Structure formats: C-alpha cells, structure tokens
Amino acid sequence: MTKTSAYDVIVIGGGPTGENLADRTRAAGLTTALVESELVGGECSYWACMPSKALLRPAAALAGAKEVAGSREAVGDGRLEAAAVLARRDYFASNWKDDGQVAWLDSVGIDLVRGQGRLDGPRRVAVETPEGGRRLLTARHAVAVCTGTRALVPDLPGIADAHPWTSRDATSSPEVPGRLIVVGGGVVGVEMATAWRSLGSEVTVLVRGDGLLPRWEPFAGELVAEGLRSAGVEVRTEVSVTAVRRESEFSPVTATLSDGSELTADEILFATGRTPRTDDLGLDTVGLRPGDWLTVDDSCRVTDVPGGWLYSAGDSNHRALLTHQGKYQGRIAGAAIAALAAGHPLDTAPWSPHSATADLLAVPQVVFTHPEAASVGLTEADATRSGRSVRVIDYDLGNVSGASLYADSYRGRARAVIDTDRGVLLGVTFVGPGVGELLHAATIAITGEVPIDRLWHAVPAYPTMSEIWLRLLEAYRG
C-alpha cells in the first residue's frame, strides 16, 4: 500500500541546508516535510565539519602552547593522546546518532520522513521507507533538493579492490593509520594530513598541480605547505596516482605514481573533489538529467523546470560548496518560498532577502591547518579577471603587536584586494595561527561594501591581531 500525504513544502535532504530551509518555511506557517535517507544533520554533523574540526583542534591547542615561552616548557615534547582525541571526535559527531537533531525537528513542527526520496513528477516525491514501504508526498508550493555531494573517487586501475578512504573514512576512522597517503591538495587533503600527522601517522601528500590550495591566493598554499613539512609531512607536487593495488582489505595499499615510482601505506585517502548526490533522485521525471548539478537563480529556484516549484540549496547547485553557504542558501530559499506562498513578489536585487548574493561576492572559508588560512571575497586573480581596477596590499602579520604576543616568532601574512574605482574591499586573505577569528570582520566589510575611508575610523583594540586592519589601511593610504 502507498500512503499519500500532502504538505506545503517538501525538503529532500536533512543536512544543515535542508534543516535551515525547512525551519524558514515552517516558521512562515507552511507545513513542511523533511525526507532523509541517512542521519538527520547530514554530512557536516557526522562526517565533515564537526568531526574534522574536533580532530584538528587538539593539535592546534598543543601547537599554540609550544609556541609561547613558559607554556612551551610546561608541555615539553608532549604529544597528543590519540584515544582521547578520537573519543572527543566521537562526542562531537554525536556518536553517529541523530536523536538530538530529530528532537529539534519535533520541537519546531517539521515532519521527518525517513527513507530514500525521489522526485516522481511535478510537486511529487516518492519515498522508499526503511521498512520496505512506499510513501507518496505531494507539495502544494515547493520541493527543495538539499542532497549535497559525495566524494569523487577517480576511476583508476585497481581502485575497486583497494578500499580507499574518502573524506567520510578520514573523519571517522576508529584507529590511527601508521602510514597514510593523501591524494589531493585542497581543503580536505591538507586538513586531514594535518590531523592524522598530529596523531602519529606518517603522511605523504600527493598533488597533481604545483602547490596546495590552488583556488586561494598563492601564498596561502605556500605557507600551509611549509607548515605541513615542518610537522613531518612529505608534500610532493606535480605527481598523480595512476593505479592502486591491495591484496586484501586489511593489507597495505600501494599506489603507482605518474613518475613511475610506487608508494606503500596502510591507507590511501582520495580527496580529489565532490560530485552531486543527484544520480538517484528521479530528476528524469521532471526533465532533468540524473547526476547533474542543478542550475538555479539567486533565489535558489531551479531554472530548467517549468512552474517555479523546484528549488535546490546547498552543494547540489554548485554555487559554493561549504556548509555555511548551504545554510545561507536554505534561509534565502525558505524566505522566497514563503513569500511566494503568501502571494508576495520576490525581491531579488543584490543583497536582498531573496537573493543569495554572498555566494558570488563574499564567501568566507577557514582551513584549520597549522597555520590557519582564512579568506573571503575575491582573490587578486579573480578580481583582475573580472575587469575591475584592483590594488593589492600585503602585510607581514608577524609585525603586528597582537600577533607577536600570540606566538613567539609568529609567521603569517595578510592580503587585501581593493577596488580602487569604488574604494571598497573585494577580498581579504589571512594566513597564520588563529586568523580564523579575524575573518568575520572582513566578511562584514565586504558584504556591507564599507568604504575604505570609513574603515579608517574602525579603530582596532591594542594589542590584538585585529591591528592588521590598521596596517593594511596605512599601507593603502601611504
């Protein structure tokens, strides 16, 4: 028997994006169902943001203590207790149980439907339940796809039998591998190299290009690579994996490299990109191709489906593959759905309530390596390609009083990218210990389009690392 239920809004995918979207539509008085095939809370809560940062924080705390005279002597050559770090990681991943998230759904009146949800024509979602049943959900106003992405594993000889790690394995492993190969120099690769090296693994990072963090300002990848090497990580550039082999699931894995050499380890992590979880979503029933990224407008409405009822928020639309941006899109899309349901027109001008403008101009991101890297807005290269008149200001963060107090021999760098025609910031990048907490000020300055002349009156407290703002502005003003 198929049970049919009608809602105002149906959300497929119960990660942070789906939760935020459902929260907005429910708060607007719309009945809302959330369909989830795994754990409510999604990738971020159990296999990405939370467990990865829980793995990384103890290493950062210990490194911070070792970088200041007095505390350095107190910790000596102390090392992390791996069992305690992993137990803390498990706690922050809620021991891979979603009871707390489900309780929140109940508290705000969102109906949870567990199972694999697929589109079944316009405004219809068919759900295969864990019990083997089938439910048909119909939406009066909107269906939102918030299914995110999964790790992309390259199709290499031997890969099927090699049991490679993806990001999920890297953040949830119950044991520390003796030797770990990390393939990829992006955010996942450098963070997991940092985490597992801090717990005692011998780590080798293999990068196809000529450096780490290729989408960042070049100095960010250079300083992160320097930090990894100082920690004992081998970073090899301009090399790729051409094949892998493993005799059994529990034997060592050997990677054949493009230079003809071989490398053997206990585990191999492929951190080589993401692919949308849209292959088994019934996209063909609404005229879309399964497995594709979903193209949306700035209100996150899918542009290739007539009727304006289908939305996609979060990674599946490929605008900005970050948890906080997905949550932001969920809030924007939820507000747009609620406005249309109430018969109100959308305001989609830049920075309006129904436009995810930040996805294009002000995406913040922090890489929790040692040193940290933090950025928001456009890089110099992106800004120049856009045709803007650009001036770049660089400053050595170690010369700021707050930084020298933060750590002995502090090493870091800051860059501001300025639109000289408009007199506003386009992008900011910081690299150094503790710089993640500097980032939101930059995000506010960019999203608020605060004139450089007005920022001159935003006086940083002395002696903090925020004095970097004064130094950048002084350099700009000459």
mmCIF file of N, CA and C in Angstrom, residues 134-261:
data_model
loop_
_atom_site.group_PDB
_atom_site.id
_atom_site.type_symbol
_atom_site.label_atom_id
_atom_site.label_comp_id
_atom_site.label_asym_id
_atom_site.label_seq_id
_atom_site.Cartn_x
_atom_site.Cartn_y
_atom_site.Cartn_z
ATOM 1 N N ARG A 134 6.257 2.312 0.913
ATOM 2 C CA ARG A 134 6.356 3.427 -0.025
ATOM 3 C C ARG A 134 5.384 4.519 0.391
ATOM 4 N N ARG A 135 5.887 5.741 0.424
ATOM 5 C CA ARG A 135 5.050 6.896 0.715
ATOM 6 C C ARG A 135 5.126 7.867 -0.444
ATOM 7 N N LEU A 136 4.013 8.459 -0.775
ATOM 8 C CA LEU A 136 3.971 9.486 -1.811
ATOM 9 C C LEU A 136 3.633 10.808 -1.152
ATOM 10 N N LEU A 137 4.517 11.775 -1.297
ATOM 11 C CA LEU A 137 4.319 13.109 -0.734
ATOM 12 C C LEU A 137 4.043 14.077 -1.874
ATOM 13 N N THR A 138 3.067 14.934 -1.684
ATOM 14 C CA THR A 138 2.775 15.962 -2.677
ATOM 15 C C THR A 138 2.950 17.329 -2.043
ATOM 16 N N ALA A 139 3.440 18.285 -2.855
ATOM 17 C CA ALA A 139 3.741 19.623 -2.351
ATOM 18 C C ALA A 139 2.824 20.646 -2.999
ATOM 19 N N ARG A 140 2.176 21.446 -2.173
ATOM 20 C CA ARG A 140 1.305 22.495 -2.713
ATOM 21 C C ARG A 140 2.113 23.663 -3.292
ATOM 22 N N HIS A 141 3.282 23.919 -2.700
ATOM 23 C CA HIS A 141 4.047 25.087 -3.133
ATOM 24 C C HIS A 141 5.427 24.754 -3.694
ATOM 25 N N ALA A 142 6.210 23.943 -3.006
ATOM 26 C CA ALA A 142 7.597 23.768 -3.448
ATOM 27 C C ALA A 142 8.188 22.455 -2.968
ATOM 28 N N VAL A 143 9.128 21.963 -3.772
ATOM 29 C CA VAL A 143 10.020 20.860 -3.383
ATOM 30 C C VAL A 143 11.432 21.415 -3.444
ATOM 31 N N ALA A 144 12.218 21.140 -2.421
ATOM 32 C CA ALA A 144 13.597 21.632 -2.375
ATOM 33 C C ALA A 144 14.563 20.455 -2.297
ATOM 34 N N VAL A 145 15.516 20.415 -3.223
ATOM 35 C CA VAL A 145 16.558 19.390 -3.227
ATOM 36 C C VAL A 145 17.755 19.915 -2.449
ATOM 37 N N CYS A 146 18.064 19.253 -1.345
ATOM 38 C CA CYS A 146 19.185 19.648 -0.487
ATOM 39 C C CYS A 146 20.032 18.418 -0.167
ATOM 40 N N THR A 147 20.366 17.664 -1.207
ATOM 41 C CA THR A 147 21.008 16.362 -1.027
ATOM 42 C C THR A 147 22.523 16.421 -1.005
ATOM 43 N N GLY A 148 23.111 17.583 -1.283
ATOM 44 C CA GLY A 148 24.546 17.739 -1.137
ATOM 45 C C GLY A 148 25.361 16.976 -2.159
ATOM 46 N N THR A 149 26.560 16.570 -1.728
ATOM 47 C CA THR A 149 27.503 15.884 -2.600
ATOM 48 C C THR A 149 28.086 14.673 -1.914
ATOM 49 N N ARG A 150 28.758 13.849 -2.684
ATOM 50 C CA ARG A 150 29.565 12.752 -2.143
ATOM 51 C C ARG A 150 30.969 12.849 -2.707
ATOM 52 N N ALA A 151 31.913 12.171 -2.059
ATOM 53 C CA ALA A 151 33.304 12.216 -2.515
ATOM 54 C C ALA A 151 33.431 11.589 -3.898
ATOM 55 N N LEU A 152 34.253 12.207 -4.715
ATOM 56 C CA LEU A 152 34.519 11.705 -6.057
ATOM 57 C C LEU A 152 35.806 10.889 -6.023
ATOM 58 N N VAL A 153 35.688 9.604 -6.301
ATOM 59 C CA VAL A 153 36.853 8.717 -6.334
ATOM 60 C C VAL A 153 37.205 8.449 -7.790
ATOM 61 N N PRO A 154 38.430 8.718 -8.212
ATOM 62 C CA PRO A 154 38.776 8.546 -9.625
ATOM 63 C C PRO A 154 38.729 7.081 -10.057
ATOM 64 N N ASP A 155 38.432 6.880 -11.316
ATOM 65 C CA ASP A 155 38.358 5.537 -11.881
ATOM 66 C C ASP A 155 39.759 5.102 -12.303
ATOM 67 N N LEU A 156 40.456 4.463 -11.369
ATOM 68 C CA LEU A 156 41.832 4.045 -11.610
ATOM 69 C C LEU A 156 41.929 2.522 -11.605
ATOM 70 N N PRO A 157 42.906 1.962 -12.303
ATOM 71 C CA PRO A 157 43.120 0.510 -12.214
ATOM 72 C C PRO A 157 43.337 0.076 -10.771
ATOM 73 N N GLY A 158 42.578 -0.937 -10.350
ATOM 74 C CA GLY A 158 42.725 -1.492 -9.003
ATOM 75 C C GLY A 158 41.941 -0.782 -7.933
ATOM 76 N N ILE A 159 41.245 0.317 -8.273
ATOM 77 C CA ILE A 159 40.598 1.117 -7.232
ATOM 78 C C ILE A 159 39.475 0.353 -6.548
ATOM 79 N N ALA A 160 38.773 -0.486 -7.281
ATOM 80 C CA ALA A 160 37.615 -1.193 -6.710
ATOM 81 C C ALA A 160 38.023 -2.120 -5.582
ATOM 82 N N ASP A 161 39.214 -2.688 -5.675
ATOM 83 C CA ASP A 161 39.668 -3.640 -4.656
ATOM 84 C C ASP A 161 40.590 -3.000 -3.621
ATOM 85 N N ALA A 162 40.841 -1.712 -3.753
ATOM 86 C CA ALA A 162 41.811 -1.054 -2.871
ATOM 87 C C ALA A 162 41.189 -0.497 -1.607
ATOM 88 N N HIS A 163 39.828 -0.446 -1.555
ATOM 89 C CA HIS A 163 39.131 0.091 -0.384
ATOM 90 C C HIS A 163 39.717 1.431 0.056
ATOM 91 N N PRO A 164 39.768 2.414 -0.854
ATOM 92 C CA PRO A 164 40.364 3.702 -0.483
ATOM 93 C C PRO A 164 39.493 4.452 0.515
ATOM 94 N N TRP A 165 40.139 5.309 1.281
ATOM 95 C CA TRP A 165 39.412 6.222 2.143
ATOM 96 C C TRP A 165 38.819 7.351 1.297
ATOM 97 N N THR A 166 37.618 7.772 1.673
ATOM 98 C CA THR A 166 37.095 9.062 1.240
ATOM 99 C C THR A 166 37.094 9.966 2.474
ATOM 100 N N SER A 167 36.561 11.160 2.322
ATOM 101 C CA SER A 167 36.527 12.081 3.461
ATOM 102 C C SER A 167 35.765 11.483 4.635
ATOM 103 N N ARG A 168 34.740 10.669 4.364
ATOM 104 C CA ARG A 168 33.988 10.054 5.464
ATOM 105 C C ARG A 168 34.874 9.135 6.304
ATOM 106 N N ASP A 169 35.682 8.327 5.642
ATOM 107 C CA ASP A 169 36.579 7.428 6.373
ATOM 108 C C ASP A 169 37.632 8.212 7.134
ATOM 109 N N ALA A 170 38.119 9.282 6.517
ATOM 110 C CA ALA A 170 39.190 10.065 7.133
ATOM 111 C C ALA A 170 38.740 10.759 8.406
ATOM 112 N N THR A 171 37.475 11.130 8.486
ATOM 113 C CA THR A 171 36.992 11.826 9.678
ATOM 114 C C THR A 171 36.418 10.886 10.724
ATOM 115 N N SER A 172 36.169 9.628 10.373
ATOM 116 C CA SER A 172 35.500 8.722 11.312
ATOM 117 C C SER A 172 36.311 7.498 11.679
ATOM 118 N N SER A 173 37.534 7.367 11.173
ATOM 119 C CA SER A 173 38.328 6.178 11.454
ATOM 120 C C SER A 173 38.516 5.979 12.960
ATOM 121 N N PRO A 174 38.292 4.759 13.455
ATOM 122 C CA PRO A 174 38.484 4.495 14.891
ATOM 123 C C PRO A 174 39.935 4.276 15.276
ATOM 124 N N GLU A 175 40.827 4.191 14.278
ATOM 125 C CA GLU A 175 42.234 3.924 14.545
ATOM 126 C C GLU A 175 43.114 4.894 13.768
ATOM 127 N N VAL A 176 44.315 5.093 14.274
ATOM 128 C CA VAL A 176 45.298 5.942 13.607
ATOM 129 C C VAL A 176 46.116 5.081 12.658
ATOM 130 N N PRO A 177 46.082 5.361 11.365
ATOM 131 C CA PRO A 177 46.901 4.567 10.442
ATOM 132 C C PRO A 177 48.379 4.860 10.637
ATOM 133 N N GLY A 178 49.197 3.821 10.549
ATOM 134 C CA GLY A 178 50.628 4.038 10.688
ATOM 135 C C GLY A 178 51.188 4.893 9.573
ATOM 136 N N ARG A 179 50.714 4.619 8.342
ATOM 137 C CA ARG A 179 51.148 5.380 7.166
ATOM 138 C C ARG A 179 49.906 5.757 6.368
ATOM 139 N N LEU A 180 49.856 7.002 5.910
ATOM 140 C CA LEU A 180 48.690 7.492 5.178
ATOM 141 C C LEU A 180 49.142 8.272 3.948
ATOM 142 N N ILE A 181 48.581 7.897 2.797
ATOM 143 C CA ILE A 181 48.767 8.671 1.575
ATOM 144 C C ILE A 181 47.530 9.540 1.394
ATOM 145 N N VAL A 182 47.739 10.822 1.186
ATOM 146 C CA VAL A 182 46.641 11.747 0.908
ATOM 147 C C VAL A 182 46.789 12.219 -0.527
ATOM 148 N N VAL A 183 45.789 11.932 -1.346
ATOM 149 C CA VAL A 183 45.819 12.347 -2.751
ATOM 150 C C VAL A 183 44.936 13.582 -2.901
ATOM 151 N N GLY A 184 45.551 14.707 -3.178
ATOM 152 C CA GLY A 184 44.800 15.954 -3.323
ATOM 153 C C GLY A 184 45.316 17.023 -2.378
ATOM 154 N N GLY A 185 45.428 18.241 -2.906
ATOM 155 C CA GLY A 185 45.964 19.341 -2.112
ATOM 156 C C GLY A 185 44.957 20.418 -1.797
ATOM 157 N N GLY A 186 43.662 20.061 -1.835
ATOM 158 C CA GLY A 186 42.630 21.013 -1.463
ATOM 159 C C GLY A 186 42.387 21.026 0.028
ATOM 160 N N VAL A 187 41.268 21.580 0.434
ATOM 161 C CA VAL A 187 40.988 21.771 1.852
ATOM 162 C C VAL A 187 40.936 20.442 2.604
ATOM 163 N N VAL A 188 40.178 19.470 2.088
ATOM 164 C CA VAL A 188 40.079 18.182 2.770
ATOM 165 C C VAL A 188 41.448 17.527 2.886
ATOM 166 N N GLY A 189 42.223 17.567 1.808
ATOM 167 C CA GLY A 189 43.536 16.933 1.827
ATOM 168 C C GLY A 189 44.467 17.517 2.866
ATOM 169 N N VAL A 190 44.566 18.854 2.910
ATOM 170 C CA VAL A 190 45.518 19.459 3.846
ATOM 171 C C VAL A 190 45.033 19.357 5.285
ATOM 172 N N GLU A 191 43.716 19.442 5.506
ATOM 173 C CA GLU A 191 43.227 19.316 6.882
ATOM 174 C C GLU A 191 43.427 17.898 7.411
ATOM 175 N N MET A 192 43.126 16.892 6.593
ATOM 176 C CA MET A 192 43.283 15.517 7.070
ATOM 177 C C MET A 192 44.755 15.129 7.203
ATOM 178 N N ALA A 193 45.613 15.685 6.358
ATOM 179 C CA ALA A 193 47.044 15.468 6.531
ATOM 180 C C ALA A 193 47.509 16.047 7.868
ATOM 181 N N THR A 194 47.010 17.234 8.194
ATOM 182 C CA THR A 194 47.347 17.874 9.465
ATOM 183 C C THR A 194 46.863 17.044 10.648
ATOM 184 N N ALA A 195 45.614 16.611 10.582
ATOM 185 C CA ALA A 195 45.016 15.887 11.707
ATOM 186 C C ALA A 195 45.727 14.571 11.978
ATOM 187 N N TRP A 196 45.894 13.752 10.949
ATOM 188 C CA TRP A 196 46.451 12.416 11.186
ATOM 189 C C TRP A 196 47.944 12.464 11.455
ATOM 190 N N ARG A 197 48.649 13.446 10.920
ATOM 191 C CA ARG A 197 50.056 13.594 11.282
ATOM 192 C C ARG A 197 50.176 13.952 12.752
ATOM 193 N N SER A 198 49.282 14.795 13.255
ATOM 194 C CA SER A 198 49.341 15.187 14.665
ATOM 195 C C SER A 198 49.098 14.005 15.592
ATOM 196 N N LEU A 199 48.419 12.968 15.086
ATOM 197 C CA LEU A 199 48.140 11.784 15.890
ATOM 198 C C LEU A 199 49.156 10.670 15.673
ATOM 199 N N GLY A 200 50.193 10.940 14.887
ATOM 200 C CA GLY A 200 51.294 9.996 14.767
ATOM 201 C C GLY A 200 51.449 9.310 13.430
ATOM 202 N N SER A 201 50.555 9.541 12.484
ATOM 203 C CA SER A 201 50.692 8.901 11.174
ATOM 204 C C SER A 201 51.876 9.475 10.401
ATOM 205 N N GLU A 202 52.518 8.626 9.620
ATOM 206 C CA GLU A 202 53.470 9.092 8.619
ATOM 207 C C GLU A 202 52.655 9.444 7.376
ATOM 208 N N VAL A 203 52.634 10.716 7.010
ATOM 209 C CA VAL A 203 51.717 11.193 5.971
ATOM 210 C C VAL A 203 52.489 11.698 4.761
ATOM 211 N N THR A 204 52.035 11.275 3.588
ATOM 212 C CA THR A 204 52.549 11.798 2.323
ATOM 213 C C THR A 204 51.389 12.394 1.545
ATOM 214 N N VAL A 205 51.529 13.644 1.122
ATOM 215 C CA VAL A 205 50.505 14.316 0.325
ATOM 216 C C VAL A 205 50.975 14.361 -1.127
ATOM 217 N N LEU A 206 50.119 13.896 -2.026
ATOM 218 C CA LEU A 206 50.425 13.887 -3.451
ATOM 219 C C LEU A 206 49.524 14.893 -4.157
ATOM 220 N N VAL A 207 50.123 15.821 -4.884
ATOM 221 C CA VAL A 207 49.378 16.898 -5.521
ATOM 222 C C VAL A 207 49.683 16.895 -7.015
ATOM 223 N N ARG A 208 48.647 16.886 -7.827
ATOM 224 C CA ARG A 208 48.835 16.882 -9.274
ATOM 225 C C ARG A 208 49.403 18.201 -9.779
ATOM 226 N N GLY A 209 49.005 19.308 -9.164
ATOM 227 C CA GLY A 209 49.484 20.619 -9.585
ATOM 228 C C GLY A 209 50.796 20.991 -8.931
ATOM 229 N N ASP A 210 51.081 22.308 -8.952
ATOM 230 C CA ASP A 210 52.371 22.759 -8.429
ATOM 231 C C ASP A 210 52.294 23.297 -7.011
ATOM 232 N N GLY A 211 51.129 23.170 -6.353
ATOM 233 C CA GLY A 211 51.033 23.646 -4.979
ATOM 234 C C GLY A 211 49.712 23.295 -4.341
ATOM 235 N N LEU A 212 49.575 23.650 -3.059
ATOM 236 C CA LEU A 212 48.368 23.381 -2.295
ATOM 237 C C LEU A 212 47.364 24.520 -2.436
ATOM 238 N N LEU A 213 46.117 24.228 -2.104
ATOM 239 C CA LEU A 213 45.037 25.220 -2.102
ATOM 240 C C LEU A 213 45.043 26.051 -3.385
ATOM 241 N N PRO A 214 44.849 25.405 -4.526
ATOM 242 C CA PRO A 214 45.022 26.097 -5.808
ATOM 243 C C PRO A 214 44.044 27.226 -6.064
ATOM 244 N N ARG A 215 42.905 27.261 -5.385
ATOM 245 C CA ARG A 215 41.930 28.322 -5.619
ATOM 246 C C ARG A 215 42.140 29.531 -4.714
ATOM 247 N N TRP A 216 43.156 29.451 -3.861
ATOM 248 C CA TRP A 216 43.444 30.535 -2.925
ATOM 249 C C TRP A 216 44.547 31.432 -3.480
ATOM 250 N N GLU A 217 44.809 32.516 -2.741
ATOM 251 C CA GLU A 217 45.994 33.303 -3.050
ATOM 252 C C GLU A 217 47.211 32.375 -2.949
ATOM 253 N N PRO A 218 48.174 32.478 -3.865
ATOM 254 C CA PRO A 218 49.298 31.530 -3.869
ATOM 255 C C PRO A 218 50.040 31.424 -2.550
ATOM 256 N N PHE A 219 50.190 32.521 -1.828
ATOM 257 C CA PHE A 219 50.951 32.464 -0.578
ATOM 258 C C PHE A 219 50.272 31.604 0.473
ATOM 259 N N ALA A 220 48.945 31.434 0.383
ATOM 260 C CA ALA A 220 48.253 30.587 1.354
ATOM 261 C C ALA A 220 48.726 29.143 1.234
ATOM 262 N N GLY A 221 48.739 28.619 0.013
ATOM 263 C CA GLY A 221 49.214 27.253 -0.190
ATOM 264 C C GLY A 221 50.669 27.082 0.181
ATOM 265 N N GLU A 222 51.471 28.127 -0.093
ATOM 266 C CA GLU A 222 52.897 28.037 0.229
ATOM 267 C C GLU A 222 53.118 27.947 1.739
ATOM 268 N N LEU A 223 52.431 28.774 2.513
ATOM 269 C CA LEU A 223 52.628 28.750 3.961
ATOM 270 C C LEU A 223 52.038 27.496 4.591
ATOM 271 N N VAL A 224 50.916 27.006 4.066
ATOM 272 C CA VAL A 224 50.347 25.758 4.583
ATOM 273 C C VAL A 224 51.276 24.595 4.269
ATOM 274 N N ALA A 225 51.861 24.563 3.079
ATOM 275 C CA ALA A 225 52.816 23.507 2.738
ATOM 276 C C ALA A 225 54.033 23.561 3.655
ATOM 277 N N GLU A 226 54.494 24.767 3.938
ATOM 278 C CA GLU A 226 55.627 24.926 4.852
ATOM 279 C C GLU A 226 55.281 24.380 6.238
ATOM 280 N N GLY A 227 54.048 24.652 6.698
ATOM 281 C CA GLY A 227 53.628 24.142 7.995
ATOM 282 C C GLY A 227 53.530 22.624 8.016
ATOM 283 N N LEU A 228 53.013 22.041 6.960
ATOM 284 C CA LEU A 228 52.921 20.581 6.885
ATOM 285 C C LEU A 228 54.304 19.946 6.906
ATOM 286 N N ARG A 229 55.199 20.499 6.109
ATOM 287 C CA ARG A 229 56.559 19.936 6.072
ATOM 288 C C ARG A 229 57.249 20.069 7.425
ATOM 289 N N SER A 230 57.025 21.200 8.110
ATOM 290 C CA SER A 230 57.624 21.371 9.443
ATOM 291 C C SER A 230 57.111 20.340 10.426
ATOM 292 N N ALA A 231 55.872 19.883 10.205
ATOM 293 C CA ALA A 231 55.289 18.864 11.087
ATOM 294 C C ALA A 231 55.713 17.448 10.703
ATOM 295 N N GLY A 232 56.441 17.317 9.609
ATOM 296 C CA GLY A 232 56.915 15.998 9.205
ATOM 297 C C GLY A 232 56.141 15.357 8.076
ATOM 298 N N VAL A 233 55.258 16.121 7.446
ATOM 299 C CA VAL A 233 54.504 15.603 6.298
ATOM 300 C C VAL A 233 55.337 15.774 5.036
ATOM 301 N N GLU A 234 55.380 14.726 4.219
ATOM 302 C CA GLU A 234 56.038 14.835 2.920
ATOM 303 C C GLU A 234 55.013 15.351 1.909
ATOM 304 N N VAL A 235 55.290 16.479 1.290
ATOM 305 C CA VAL A 235 54.401 17.061 0.287
ATOM 306 C C VAL A 235 55.093 16.954 -1.066
ATOM 307 N N ARG A 236 54.455 16.210 -1.982
ATOM 308 C CA ARG A 236 55.023 16.003 -3.310
ATOM 309 C C ARG A 236 54.086 16.610 -4.354
ATOM 310 N N THR A 237 54.611 17.524 -5.157
ATOM 311 C CA THR A 237 53.792 18.203 -6.156
ATOM 312 C C THR A 237 54.072 17.649 -7.549
ATOM 313 N N GLU A 238 53.178 18.000 -8.482
ATOM 314 C CA GLU A 238 53.273 17.601 -9.878
ATOM 315 C C GLU A 238 53.441 16.092 -10.036
ATOM 316 N N VAL A 239 52.636 15.374 -9.289
ATOM 317 C CA VAL A 239 52.626 13.914 -9.364
ATOM 318 C C VAL A 239 51.197 13.445 -9.153
ATOM 319 N N SER A 240 50.813 12.400 -9.834
ATOM 320 C CA SER A 240 49.467 11.859 -9.685
ATOM 321 C C SER A 240 49.525 10.343 -9.535
ATOM 322 N N VAL A 241 48.427 9.768 -9.087
ATOM 323 C CA VAL A 241 48.318 8.324 -8.925
ATOM 324 C C VAL A 241 47.739 7.749 -10.208
ATOM 325 N N THR A 242 48.397 6.740 -10.755
ATOM 326 C CA THR A 242 47.925 6.109 -11.992
ATOM 327 C C THR A 242 47.275 4.755 -11.748
ATOM 328 N N ALA A 243 47.554 4.115 -10.617
ATOM 329 C CA ALA A 243 46.949 2.820 -10.293
ATOM 330 C C ALA A 243 47.155 2.548 -8.813
ATOM 331 N N VAL A 244 46.321 1.690 -8.258
ATOM 332 C CA VAL A 244 46.475 1.247 -6.869
ATOM 333 C C VAL A 244 46.261 -0.257 -6.806
ATOM 334 N N ARG A 245 46.853 -0.864 -5.817
ATOM 335 C CA ARG A 245 46.614 -2.299 -5.628
ATOM 336 C C ARG A 245 46.656 -2.640 -4.143
ATOM 337 N N ARG A 246 45.863 -3.631 -3.793
ATOM 338 C CA ARG A 246 45.775 -4.087 -2.405
ATOM 339 C C ARG A 246 45.378 -5.555 -2.433
ATOM 340 N N GLU A 247 46.115 -6.375 -1.731
ATOM 341 C CA GLU A 247 45.848 -7.814 -1.757
ATOM 342 C C GLU A 247 44.560 -8.166 -1.031
ATOM 343 N N SER A 248 44.295 -7.474 0.072
ATOM 344 C CA SER A 248 43.071 -7.706 0.838
ATOM 345 C C SER A 248 42.688 -6.403 1.519
ATOM 346 N N GLU A 249 41.501 -6.382 2.124
ATOM 347 C CA GLU A 249 41.011 -5.155 2.746
ATOM 348 C C GLU A 249 41.924 -4.655 3.845
ATOM 349 N N PHE A 250 42.644 -5.590 4.504
ATOM 350 C CA PHE A 250 43.436 -5.212 5.680
ATOM 351 C C PHE A 250 44.947 -5.232 5.406
ATOM 352 N N SER A 251 45.342 -5.440 4.162
ATOM 353 C CA SER A 251 46.761 -5.399 3.829
ATOM 354 C C SER A 251 47.149 -3.989 3.410
ATOM 355 N N PRO A 252 48.450 -3.685 3.343
ATOM 356 C CA PRO A 252 48.868 -2.364 2.882
ATOM 357 C C PRO A 252 48.405 -2.100 1.452
ATOM 358 N N VAL A 253 48.313 -0.822 1.109
ATOM 359 C CA VAL A 253 47.912 -0.398 -0.223
ATOM 360 C C VAL A 253 49.108 0.256 -0.902
ATOM 361 N N THR A 254 49.291 -0.054 -2.181
ATOM 362 C CA THR A 254 50.406 0.506 -2.948
ATOM 363 C C THR A 254 49.868 1.361 -4.085
ATOM 364 N N ALA A 255 50.378 2.567 -4.187
ATOM 365 C CA ALA A 255 49.990 3.478 -5.257
ATOM 366 C C ALA A 255 51.118 3.576 -6.266
ATOM 367 N N THR A 256 50.782 3.402 -7.541
ATOM 368 C CA THR A 256 51.731 3.645 -8.621
ATOM 369 C C THR A 256 51.587 5.099 -9.061
ATOM 370 N N LEU A 257 52.709 5.796 -9.158
ATOM 371 C CA LEU A 257 52.672 7.227 -9.425
ATOM 372 C C LEU A 257 53.063 7.541 -10.865
ATOM 373 N N SER A 258 52.725 8.746 -11.296
ATOM 374 C CA SER A 258 52.953 9.146 -12.681
ATOM 375 C C SER A 258 54.424 9.227 -13.038
ATOM 376 N N ASP A 259 55.300 9.319 -12.047
ATOM 377 C CA ASP A 259 56.741 9.350 -12.340
ATOM 378 C C ASP A 259 57.344 7.951 -12.376
ATOM 379 N N GLY A 260 56.475 6.914 -12.254
ATOM 380 C CA GLY A 260 56.938 5.538 -12.320
ATOM 381 C C GLY A 260 57.267 4.915 -10.983
ATOM 382 N N SER A 261 57.310 5.700 -9.925
ATOM 383 C CA SER A 261 57.621 5.171 -8.600
ATOM 384 C C SER A 261 56.382 4.584 -7.943
#
